[in-house]
PDB file of C-alpha atoms and ligand atoms in Angstrom:
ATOM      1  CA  UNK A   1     188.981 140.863  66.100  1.00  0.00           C
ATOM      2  CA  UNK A   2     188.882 141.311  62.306  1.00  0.00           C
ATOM      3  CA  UNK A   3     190.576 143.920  60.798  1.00  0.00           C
ATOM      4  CA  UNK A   4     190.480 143.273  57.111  1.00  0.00           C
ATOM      5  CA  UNK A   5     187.340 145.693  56.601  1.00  0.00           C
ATOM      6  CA  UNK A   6     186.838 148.590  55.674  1.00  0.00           C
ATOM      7  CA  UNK A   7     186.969 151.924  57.719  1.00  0.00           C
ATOM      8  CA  UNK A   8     183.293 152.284  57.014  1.00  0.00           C
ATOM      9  CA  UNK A   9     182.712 148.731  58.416  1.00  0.00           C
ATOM     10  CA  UNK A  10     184.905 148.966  61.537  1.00  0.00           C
ATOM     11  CA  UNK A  11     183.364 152.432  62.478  1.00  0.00           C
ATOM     12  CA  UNK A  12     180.060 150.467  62.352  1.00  0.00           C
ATOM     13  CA  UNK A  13     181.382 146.900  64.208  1.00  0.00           C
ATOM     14  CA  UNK A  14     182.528 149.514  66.585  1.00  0.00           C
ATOM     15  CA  UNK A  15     179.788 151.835  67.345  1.00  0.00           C
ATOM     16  CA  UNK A  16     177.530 148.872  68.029  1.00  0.00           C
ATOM     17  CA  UNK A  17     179.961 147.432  70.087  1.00  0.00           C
ATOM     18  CA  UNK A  18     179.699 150.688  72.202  1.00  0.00           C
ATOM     19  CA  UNK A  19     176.204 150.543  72.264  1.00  0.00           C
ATOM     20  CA  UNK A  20     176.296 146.965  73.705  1.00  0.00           C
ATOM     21  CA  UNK A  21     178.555 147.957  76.548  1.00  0.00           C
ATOM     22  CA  UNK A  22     176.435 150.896  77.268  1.00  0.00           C
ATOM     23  CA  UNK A  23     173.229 148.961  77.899  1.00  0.00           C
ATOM     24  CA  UNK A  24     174.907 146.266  79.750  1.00  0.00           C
ATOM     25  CA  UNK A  25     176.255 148.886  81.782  1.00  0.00           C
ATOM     26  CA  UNK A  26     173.031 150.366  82.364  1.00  0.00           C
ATOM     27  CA  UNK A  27     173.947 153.790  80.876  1.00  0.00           C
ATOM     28  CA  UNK A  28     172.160 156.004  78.429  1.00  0.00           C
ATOM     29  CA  UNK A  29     172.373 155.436  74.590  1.00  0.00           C
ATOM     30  CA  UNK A  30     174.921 157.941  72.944  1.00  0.00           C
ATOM     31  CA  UNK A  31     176.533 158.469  76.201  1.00  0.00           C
ATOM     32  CA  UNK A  32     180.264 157.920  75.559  1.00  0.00           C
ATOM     33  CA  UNK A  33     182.091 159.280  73.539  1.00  0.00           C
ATOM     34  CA  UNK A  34     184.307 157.596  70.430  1.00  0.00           C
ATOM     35  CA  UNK A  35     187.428 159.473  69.793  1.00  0.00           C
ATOM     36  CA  UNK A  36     188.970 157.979  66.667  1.00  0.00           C
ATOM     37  CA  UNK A  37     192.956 157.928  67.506  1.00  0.00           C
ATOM     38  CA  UNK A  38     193.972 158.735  64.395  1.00  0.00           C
ATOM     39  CA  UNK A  39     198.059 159.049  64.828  1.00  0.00           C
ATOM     40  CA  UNK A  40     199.793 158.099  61.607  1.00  0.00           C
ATOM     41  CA  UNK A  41     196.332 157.608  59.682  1.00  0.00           C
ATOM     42  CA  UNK A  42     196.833 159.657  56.354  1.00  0.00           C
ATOM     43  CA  UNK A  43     193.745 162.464  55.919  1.00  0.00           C
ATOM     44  CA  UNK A  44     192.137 160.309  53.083  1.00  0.00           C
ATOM     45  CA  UNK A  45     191.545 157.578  55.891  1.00  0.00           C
ATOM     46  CA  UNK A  46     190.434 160.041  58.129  1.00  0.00           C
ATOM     47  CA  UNK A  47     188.134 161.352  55.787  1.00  0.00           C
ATOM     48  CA  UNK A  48     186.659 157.728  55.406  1.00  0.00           C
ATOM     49  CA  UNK A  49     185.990 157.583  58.993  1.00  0.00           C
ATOM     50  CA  UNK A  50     184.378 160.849  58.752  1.00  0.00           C
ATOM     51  CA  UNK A  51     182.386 160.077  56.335  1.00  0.00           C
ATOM     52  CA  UNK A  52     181.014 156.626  58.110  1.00  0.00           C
ATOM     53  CA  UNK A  53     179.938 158.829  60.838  1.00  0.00           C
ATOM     54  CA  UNK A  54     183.230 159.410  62.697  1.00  0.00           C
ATOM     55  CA  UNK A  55     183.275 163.359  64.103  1.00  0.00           C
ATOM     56  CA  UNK A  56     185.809 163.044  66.784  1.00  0.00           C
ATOM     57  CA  UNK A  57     189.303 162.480  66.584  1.00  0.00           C
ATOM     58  CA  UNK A  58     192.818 162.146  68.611  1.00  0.00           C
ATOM     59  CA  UNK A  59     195.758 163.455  67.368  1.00  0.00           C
ATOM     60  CA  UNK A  60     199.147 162.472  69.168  1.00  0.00           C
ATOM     61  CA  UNK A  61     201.323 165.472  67.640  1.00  0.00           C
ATOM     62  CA  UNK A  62     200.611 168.685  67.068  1.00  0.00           C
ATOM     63  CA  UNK A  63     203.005 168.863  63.754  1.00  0.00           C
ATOM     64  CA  UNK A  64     201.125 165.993  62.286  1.00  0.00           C
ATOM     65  CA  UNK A  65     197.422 167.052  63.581  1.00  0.00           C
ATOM     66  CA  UNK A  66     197.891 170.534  62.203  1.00  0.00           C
ATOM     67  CA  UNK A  67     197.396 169.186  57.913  1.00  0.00           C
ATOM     68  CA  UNK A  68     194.671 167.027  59.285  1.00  0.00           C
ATOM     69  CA  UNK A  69     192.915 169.573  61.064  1.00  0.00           C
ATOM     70  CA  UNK A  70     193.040 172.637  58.515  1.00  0.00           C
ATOM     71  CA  UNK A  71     192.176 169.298  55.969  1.00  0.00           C
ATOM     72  CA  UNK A  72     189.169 168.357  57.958  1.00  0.00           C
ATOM     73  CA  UNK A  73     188.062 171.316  60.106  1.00  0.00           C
ATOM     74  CA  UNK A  74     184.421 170.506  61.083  1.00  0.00           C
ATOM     75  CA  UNK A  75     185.313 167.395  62.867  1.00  0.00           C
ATOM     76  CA  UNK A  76     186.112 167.548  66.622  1.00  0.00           C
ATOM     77  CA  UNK A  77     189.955 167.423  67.589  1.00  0.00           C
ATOM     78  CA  UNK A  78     191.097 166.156  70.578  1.00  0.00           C
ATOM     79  CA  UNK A  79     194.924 166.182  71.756  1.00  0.00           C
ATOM     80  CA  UNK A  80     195.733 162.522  73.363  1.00  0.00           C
ATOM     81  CA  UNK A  81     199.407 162.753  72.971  1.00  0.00           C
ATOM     82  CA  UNK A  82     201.733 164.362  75.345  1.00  0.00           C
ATOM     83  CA  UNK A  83     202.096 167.466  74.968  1.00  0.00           C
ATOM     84  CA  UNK A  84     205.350 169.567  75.101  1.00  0.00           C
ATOM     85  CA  UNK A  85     205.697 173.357  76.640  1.00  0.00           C
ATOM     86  CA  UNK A  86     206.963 174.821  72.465  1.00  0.00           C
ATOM     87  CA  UNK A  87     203.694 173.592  71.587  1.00  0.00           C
ATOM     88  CA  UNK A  88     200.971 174.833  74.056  1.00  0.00           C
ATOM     89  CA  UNK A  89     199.816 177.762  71.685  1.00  0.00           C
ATOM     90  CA  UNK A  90     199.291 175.673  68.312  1.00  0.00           C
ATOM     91  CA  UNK A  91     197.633 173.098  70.811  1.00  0.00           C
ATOM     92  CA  UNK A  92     195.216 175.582  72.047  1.00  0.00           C
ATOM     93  CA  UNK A  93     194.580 176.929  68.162  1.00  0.00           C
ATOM     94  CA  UNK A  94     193.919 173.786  67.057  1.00  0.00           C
ATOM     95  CA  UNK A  95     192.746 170.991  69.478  1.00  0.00           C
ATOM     96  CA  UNK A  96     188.605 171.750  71.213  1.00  0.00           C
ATOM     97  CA  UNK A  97     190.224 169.331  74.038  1.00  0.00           C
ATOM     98  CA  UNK A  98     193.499 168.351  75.592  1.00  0.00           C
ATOM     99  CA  UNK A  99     192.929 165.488  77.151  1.00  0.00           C
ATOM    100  CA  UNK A 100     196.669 165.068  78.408  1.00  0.00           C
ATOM    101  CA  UNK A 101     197.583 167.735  81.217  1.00  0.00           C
ATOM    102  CA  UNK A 102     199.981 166.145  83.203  1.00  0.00           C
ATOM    103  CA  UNK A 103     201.316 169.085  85.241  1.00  0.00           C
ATOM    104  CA  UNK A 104     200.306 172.531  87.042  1.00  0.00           C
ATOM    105  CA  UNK A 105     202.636 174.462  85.027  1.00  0.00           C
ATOM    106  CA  UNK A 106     200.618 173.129  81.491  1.00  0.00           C
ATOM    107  CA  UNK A 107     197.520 173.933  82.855  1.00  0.00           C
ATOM    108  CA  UNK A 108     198.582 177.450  83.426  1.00  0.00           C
ATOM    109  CA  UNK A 109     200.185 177.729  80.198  1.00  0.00           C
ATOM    110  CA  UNK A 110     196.960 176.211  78.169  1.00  0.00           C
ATOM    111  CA  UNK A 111     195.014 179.041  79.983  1.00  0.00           C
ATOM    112  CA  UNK A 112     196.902 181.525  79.531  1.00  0.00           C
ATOM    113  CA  UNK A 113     196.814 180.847  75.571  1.00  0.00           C
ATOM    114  CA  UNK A 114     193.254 180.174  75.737  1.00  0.00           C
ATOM    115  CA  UNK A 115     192.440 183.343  77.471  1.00  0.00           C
ATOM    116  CA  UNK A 116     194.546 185.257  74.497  1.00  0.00           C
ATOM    117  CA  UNK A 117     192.390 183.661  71.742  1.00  0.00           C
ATOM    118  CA  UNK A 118     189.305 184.704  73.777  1.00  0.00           C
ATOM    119  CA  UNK A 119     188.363 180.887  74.761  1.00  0.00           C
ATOM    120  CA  UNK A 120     187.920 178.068  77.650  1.00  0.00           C
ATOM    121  CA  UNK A 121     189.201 174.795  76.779  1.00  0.00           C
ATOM    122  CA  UNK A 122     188.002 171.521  78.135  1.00  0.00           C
ATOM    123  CA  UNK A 123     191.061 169.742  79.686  1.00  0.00           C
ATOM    124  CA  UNK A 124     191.744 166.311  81.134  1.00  0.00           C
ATOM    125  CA  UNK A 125     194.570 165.504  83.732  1.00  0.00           C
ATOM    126  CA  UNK A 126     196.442 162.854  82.534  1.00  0.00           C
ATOM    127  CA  UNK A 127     196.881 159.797  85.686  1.00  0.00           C
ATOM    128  CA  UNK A 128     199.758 157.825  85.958  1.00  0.00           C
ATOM    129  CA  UNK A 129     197.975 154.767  87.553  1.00  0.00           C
ATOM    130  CA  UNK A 130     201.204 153.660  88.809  1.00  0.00           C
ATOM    131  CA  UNK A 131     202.218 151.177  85.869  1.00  0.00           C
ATOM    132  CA  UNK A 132     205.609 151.063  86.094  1.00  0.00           C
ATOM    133  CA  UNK A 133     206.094 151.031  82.163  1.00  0.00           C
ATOM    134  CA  UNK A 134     204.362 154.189  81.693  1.00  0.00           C
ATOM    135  CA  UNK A 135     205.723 157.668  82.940  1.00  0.00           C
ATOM    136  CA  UNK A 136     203.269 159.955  81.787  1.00  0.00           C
ATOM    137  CA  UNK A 137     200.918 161.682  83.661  1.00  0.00           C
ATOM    138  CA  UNK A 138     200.269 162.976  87.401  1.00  0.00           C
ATOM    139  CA  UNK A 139     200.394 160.641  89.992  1.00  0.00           C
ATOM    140  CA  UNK A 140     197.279 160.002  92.530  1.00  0.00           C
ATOM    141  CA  UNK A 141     199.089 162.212  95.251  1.00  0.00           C
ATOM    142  CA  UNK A 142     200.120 164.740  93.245  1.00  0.00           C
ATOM    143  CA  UNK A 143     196.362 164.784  91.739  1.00  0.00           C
ATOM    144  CA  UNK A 144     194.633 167.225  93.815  1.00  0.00           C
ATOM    145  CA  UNK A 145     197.657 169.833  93.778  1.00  0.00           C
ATOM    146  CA  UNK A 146     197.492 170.117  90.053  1.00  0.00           C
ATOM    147  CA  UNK A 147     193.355 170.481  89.948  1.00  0.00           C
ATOM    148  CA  UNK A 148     193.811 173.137  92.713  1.00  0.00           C
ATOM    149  CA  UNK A 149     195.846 174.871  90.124  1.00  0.00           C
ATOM    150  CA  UNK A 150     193.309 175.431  88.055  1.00  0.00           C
ATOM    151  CA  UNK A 151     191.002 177.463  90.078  1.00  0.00           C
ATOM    152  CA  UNK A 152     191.183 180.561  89.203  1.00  0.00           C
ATOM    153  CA  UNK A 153     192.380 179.931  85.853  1.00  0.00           C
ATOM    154  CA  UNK A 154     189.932 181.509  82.981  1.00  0.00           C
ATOM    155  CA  UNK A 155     191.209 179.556  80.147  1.00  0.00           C
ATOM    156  CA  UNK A 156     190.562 176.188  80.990  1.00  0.00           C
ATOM    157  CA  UNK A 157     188.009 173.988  82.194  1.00  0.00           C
ATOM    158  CA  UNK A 158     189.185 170.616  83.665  1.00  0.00           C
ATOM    159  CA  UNK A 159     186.360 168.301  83.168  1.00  0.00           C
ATOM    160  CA  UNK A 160     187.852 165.139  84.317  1.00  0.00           C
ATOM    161  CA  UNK A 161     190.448 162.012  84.567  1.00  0.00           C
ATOM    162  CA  UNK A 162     192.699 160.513  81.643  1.00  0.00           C
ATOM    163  CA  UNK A 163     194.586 157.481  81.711  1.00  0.00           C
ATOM    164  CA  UNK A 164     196.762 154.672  79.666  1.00  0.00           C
ATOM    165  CA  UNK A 165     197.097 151.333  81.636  1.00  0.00           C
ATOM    166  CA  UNK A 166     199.916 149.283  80.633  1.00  0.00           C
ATOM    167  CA  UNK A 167     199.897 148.718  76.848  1.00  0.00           C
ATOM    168  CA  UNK A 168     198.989 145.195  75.745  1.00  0.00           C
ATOM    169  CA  UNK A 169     197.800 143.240  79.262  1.00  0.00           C
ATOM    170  CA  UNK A 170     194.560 141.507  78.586  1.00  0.00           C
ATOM    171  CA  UNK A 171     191.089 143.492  79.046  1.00  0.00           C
ATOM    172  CA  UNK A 172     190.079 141.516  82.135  1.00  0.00           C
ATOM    173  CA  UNK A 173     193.250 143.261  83.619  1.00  0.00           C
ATOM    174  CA  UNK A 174     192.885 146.309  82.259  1.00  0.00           C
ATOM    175  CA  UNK A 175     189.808 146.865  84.542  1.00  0.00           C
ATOM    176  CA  UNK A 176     191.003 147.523  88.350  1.00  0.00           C
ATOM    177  CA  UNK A 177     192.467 150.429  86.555  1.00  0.00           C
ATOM    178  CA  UNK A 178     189.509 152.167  84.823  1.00  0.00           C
ATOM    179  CA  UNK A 179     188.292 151.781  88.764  1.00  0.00           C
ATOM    180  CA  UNK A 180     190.819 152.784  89.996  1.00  0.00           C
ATOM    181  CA  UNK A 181     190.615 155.973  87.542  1.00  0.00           C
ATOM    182  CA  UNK A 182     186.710 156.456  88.865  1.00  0.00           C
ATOM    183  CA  UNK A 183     187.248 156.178  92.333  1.00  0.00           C
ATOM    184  CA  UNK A 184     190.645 158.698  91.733  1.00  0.00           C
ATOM    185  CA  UNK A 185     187.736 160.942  90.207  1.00  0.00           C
ATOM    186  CA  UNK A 186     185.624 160.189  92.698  1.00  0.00           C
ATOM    187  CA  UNK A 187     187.424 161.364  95.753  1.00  0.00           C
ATOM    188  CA  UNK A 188     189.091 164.160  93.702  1.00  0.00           C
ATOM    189  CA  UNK A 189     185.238 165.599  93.407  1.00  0.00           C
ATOM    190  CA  UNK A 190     184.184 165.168  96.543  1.00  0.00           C
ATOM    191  CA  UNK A 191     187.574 167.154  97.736  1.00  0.00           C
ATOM    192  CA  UNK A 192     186.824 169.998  95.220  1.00  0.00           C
ATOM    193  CA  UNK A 193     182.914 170.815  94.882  1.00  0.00           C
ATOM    194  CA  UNK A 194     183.616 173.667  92.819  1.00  0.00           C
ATOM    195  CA  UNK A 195     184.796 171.501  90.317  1.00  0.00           C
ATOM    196  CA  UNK A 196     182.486 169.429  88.073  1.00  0.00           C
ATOM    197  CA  UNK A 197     184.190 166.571  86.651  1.00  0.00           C
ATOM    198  CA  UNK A 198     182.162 164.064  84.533  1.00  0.00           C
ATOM    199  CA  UNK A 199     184.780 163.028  82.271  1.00  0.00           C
ATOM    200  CA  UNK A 200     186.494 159.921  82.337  1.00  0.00           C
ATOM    201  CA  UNK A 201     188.514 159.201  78.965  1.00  0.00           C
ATOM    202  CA  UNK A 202     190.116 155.242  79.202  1.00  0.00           C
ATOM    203  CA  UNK A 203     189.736 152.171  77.149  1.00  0.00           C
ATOM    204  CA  UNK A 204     191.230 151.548  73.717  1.00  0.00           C
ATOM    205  CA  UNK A 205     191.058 148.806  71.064  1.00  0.00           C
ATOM    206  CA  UNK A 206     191.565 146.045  73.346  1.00  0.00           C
ATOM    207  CA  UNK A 207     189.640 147.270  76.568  1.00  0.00           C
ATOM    208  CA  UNK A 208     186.858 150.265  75.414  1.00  0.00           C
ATOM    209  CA  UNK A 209     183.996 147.533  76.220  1.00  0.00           C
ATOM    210  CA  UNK A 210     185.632 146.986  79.395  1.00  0.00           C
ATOM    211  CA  UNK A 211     186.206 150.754  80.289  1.00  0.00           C
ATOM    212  CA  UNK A 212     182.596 151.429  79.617  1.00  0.00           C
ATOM    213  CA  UNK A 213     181.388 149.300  81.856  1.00  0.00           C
ATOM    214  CA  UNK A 214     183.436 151.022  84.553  1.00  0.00           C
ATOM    215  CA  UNK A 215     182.588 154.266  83.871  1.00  0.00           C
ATOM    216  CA  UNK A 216     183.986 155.571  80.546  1.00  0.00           C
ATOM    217  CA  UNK A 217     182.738 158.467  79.290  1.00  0.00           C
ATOM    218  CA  UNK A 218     185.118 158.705  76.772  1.00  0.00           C
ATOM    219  CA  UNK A 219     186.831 156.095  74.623  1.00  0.00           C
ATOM    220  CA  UNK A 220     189.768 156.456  72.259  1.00  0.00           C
ATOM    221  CA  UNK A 221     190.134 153.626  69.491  1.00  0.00           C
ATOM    222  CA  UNK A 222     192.749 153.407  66.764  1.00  0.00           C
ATOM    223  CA  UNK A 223     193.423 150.190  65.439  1.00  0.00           C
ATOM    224  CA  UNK A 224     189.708 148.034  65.740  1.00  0.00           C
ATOM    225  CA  UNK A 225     188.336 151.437  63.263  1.00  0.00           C
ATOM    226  CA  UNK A 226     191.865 151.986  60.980  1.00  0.00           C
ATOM    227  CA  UNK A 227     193.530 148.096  61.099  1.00  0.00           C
ATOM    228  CA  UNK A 228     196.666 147.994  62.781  1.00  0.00           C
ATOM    229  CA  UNK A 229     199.576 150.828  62.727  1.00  0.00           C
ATOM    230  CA  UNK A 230     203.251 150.606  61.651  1.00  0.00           C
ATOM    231  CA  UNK A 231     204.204 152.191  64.708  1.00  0.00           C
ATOM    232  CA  UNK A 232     202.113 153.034  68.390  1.00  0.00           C
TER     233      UNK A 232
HETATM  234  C1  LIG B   1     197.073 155.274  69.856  1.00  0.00           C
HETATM  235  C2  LIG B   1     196.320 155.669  71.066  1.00  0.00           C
HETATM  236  C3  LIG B   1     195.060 155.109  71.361  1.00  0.00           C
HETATM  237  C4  LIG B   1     194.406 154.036  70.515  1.00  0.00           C
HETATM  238  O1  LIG B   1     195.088 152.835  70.607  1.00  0.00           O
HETATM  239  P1  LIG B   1     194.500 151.511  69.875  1.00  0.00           P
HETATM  240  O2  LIG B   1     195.014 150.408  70.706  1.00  0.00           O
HETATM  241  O3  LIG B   1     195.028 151.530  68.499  1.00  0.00           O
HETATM  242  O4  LIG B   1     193.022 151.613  69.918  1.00  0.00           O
HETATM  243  C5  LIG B   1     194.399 155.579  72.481  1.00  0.00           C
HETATM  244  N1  LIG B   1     194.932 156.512  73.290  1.00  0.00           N
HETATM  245  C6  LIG B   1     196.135 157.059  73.049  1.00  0.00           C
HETATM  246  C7  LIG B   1     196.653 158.098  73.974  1.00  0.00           C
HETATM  247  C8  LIG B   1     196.867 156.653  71.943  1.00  0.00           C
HETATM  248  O5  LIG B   1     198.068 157.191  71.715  1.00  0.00           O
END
């Protein structure tokens, strides 16, 4: 991949590469959805990606979303980072989504925020897949426990599955986990009717084209739109 150009050029390279994967996976045009991770980015950069069409963003910490957000308020935030207990109620005054609810406990916290500022947010739960590298997120078994949780809760709507495979394997093995996330999603709808979950947020960089074609509804891409970070 080339990522000499500019944001405006990526954001384009990008977009069409989404559009490629959708057709080849037989899914409707505009379909998934391009979250620009944006950690570390400054708000000019943002701005560029904005600009080129960009209207949805990921934001890893609430401290260093909150400039960007009040900076650029008409775009759509998303929370992709992991997200600590202190920092549920800026979260919920901030983010439209959190797309990283990896316990009960948050889920009950996010809606009882959301219910004080008089709104539902769209969650994710956030799957450990079982890579032994990475520790965030619910486990499968664990799974329906946590989206039982959330019945009954007014504040939040859980619309679906989250997960990181193992940072930096090659996209060909990054796939048995996006199906492994589907089927996960899969059986976790068929155990709970009441919930409708279309979501499915996986693929990065290195894998989105791959995650598509499994099922993504949602991708989140960093460094093929902004060029590579100083730090993950
Ligand atoms: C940084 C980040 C991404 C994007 O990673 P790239 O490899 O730069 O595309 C996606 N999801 C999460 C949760 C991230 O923290």
């Amino acid at each position: 991949m080339e990522y000499g150009a500019t944001v405006a050029e990526n954001v384009a390279r990008v977009f069409d590469r989404i559009a490629r994967a959708e057709r080849r996976a037989g899914r409707a045009p505009g379909s998934v959805k391009l979250v620009a991770a944006s950690k570390s980015q400054s708000l000019l950069m943002i701005k560029e990606a904005y600009a080129a069409g960009l209207t949805v963003f990921g934001e890893n910490y609430v401290q260093e979303a909150q400039e960007k957000i009040s900076g650029l308020p008409d775009a759509e935030w998303h929370m992709i980072g992991k997200l600590q207990g202190n920092k549920v109620r800026k979260a919920v005054s901030l983010f439209s989504w959190i797309q990283t609810v990896d316990s009960g406990k948050r889920l009950e916290e996010i809606s009882q925020c959301a219910v004080e500022a008089g709104k539902v947010v769209p969650v994710l739960l956030e799957v450990n897949l079982g890579a032994e590298e990475s520790k965030a997120g619910i486990s499968a078994n664990e799974l329906p426990a946590v989206a039982e949780v959330s019945e009954g809760l007014r504040g939040v709507k859980v619309s679906g599955l989250m997960a990181i495979p193992p940072y930096g394997i090659d996209p060909e093995e990054s796939r048995p986990y996006f199906v492994r996330l589907r089927n996960l999603r899969d059986a976790l709808a068929r155990r709970m009717p009441s919930l409708e979950l279309p979501e499915l947020s996986m693929g990065m960089s290195g894998d989105f084209e791959e995650a598509i074609e499994e099922g993504a509804t949602i991708v989140r891409v960093g460094t093929a739109i902004f060029g590579v970070r100083s730090w993950r």
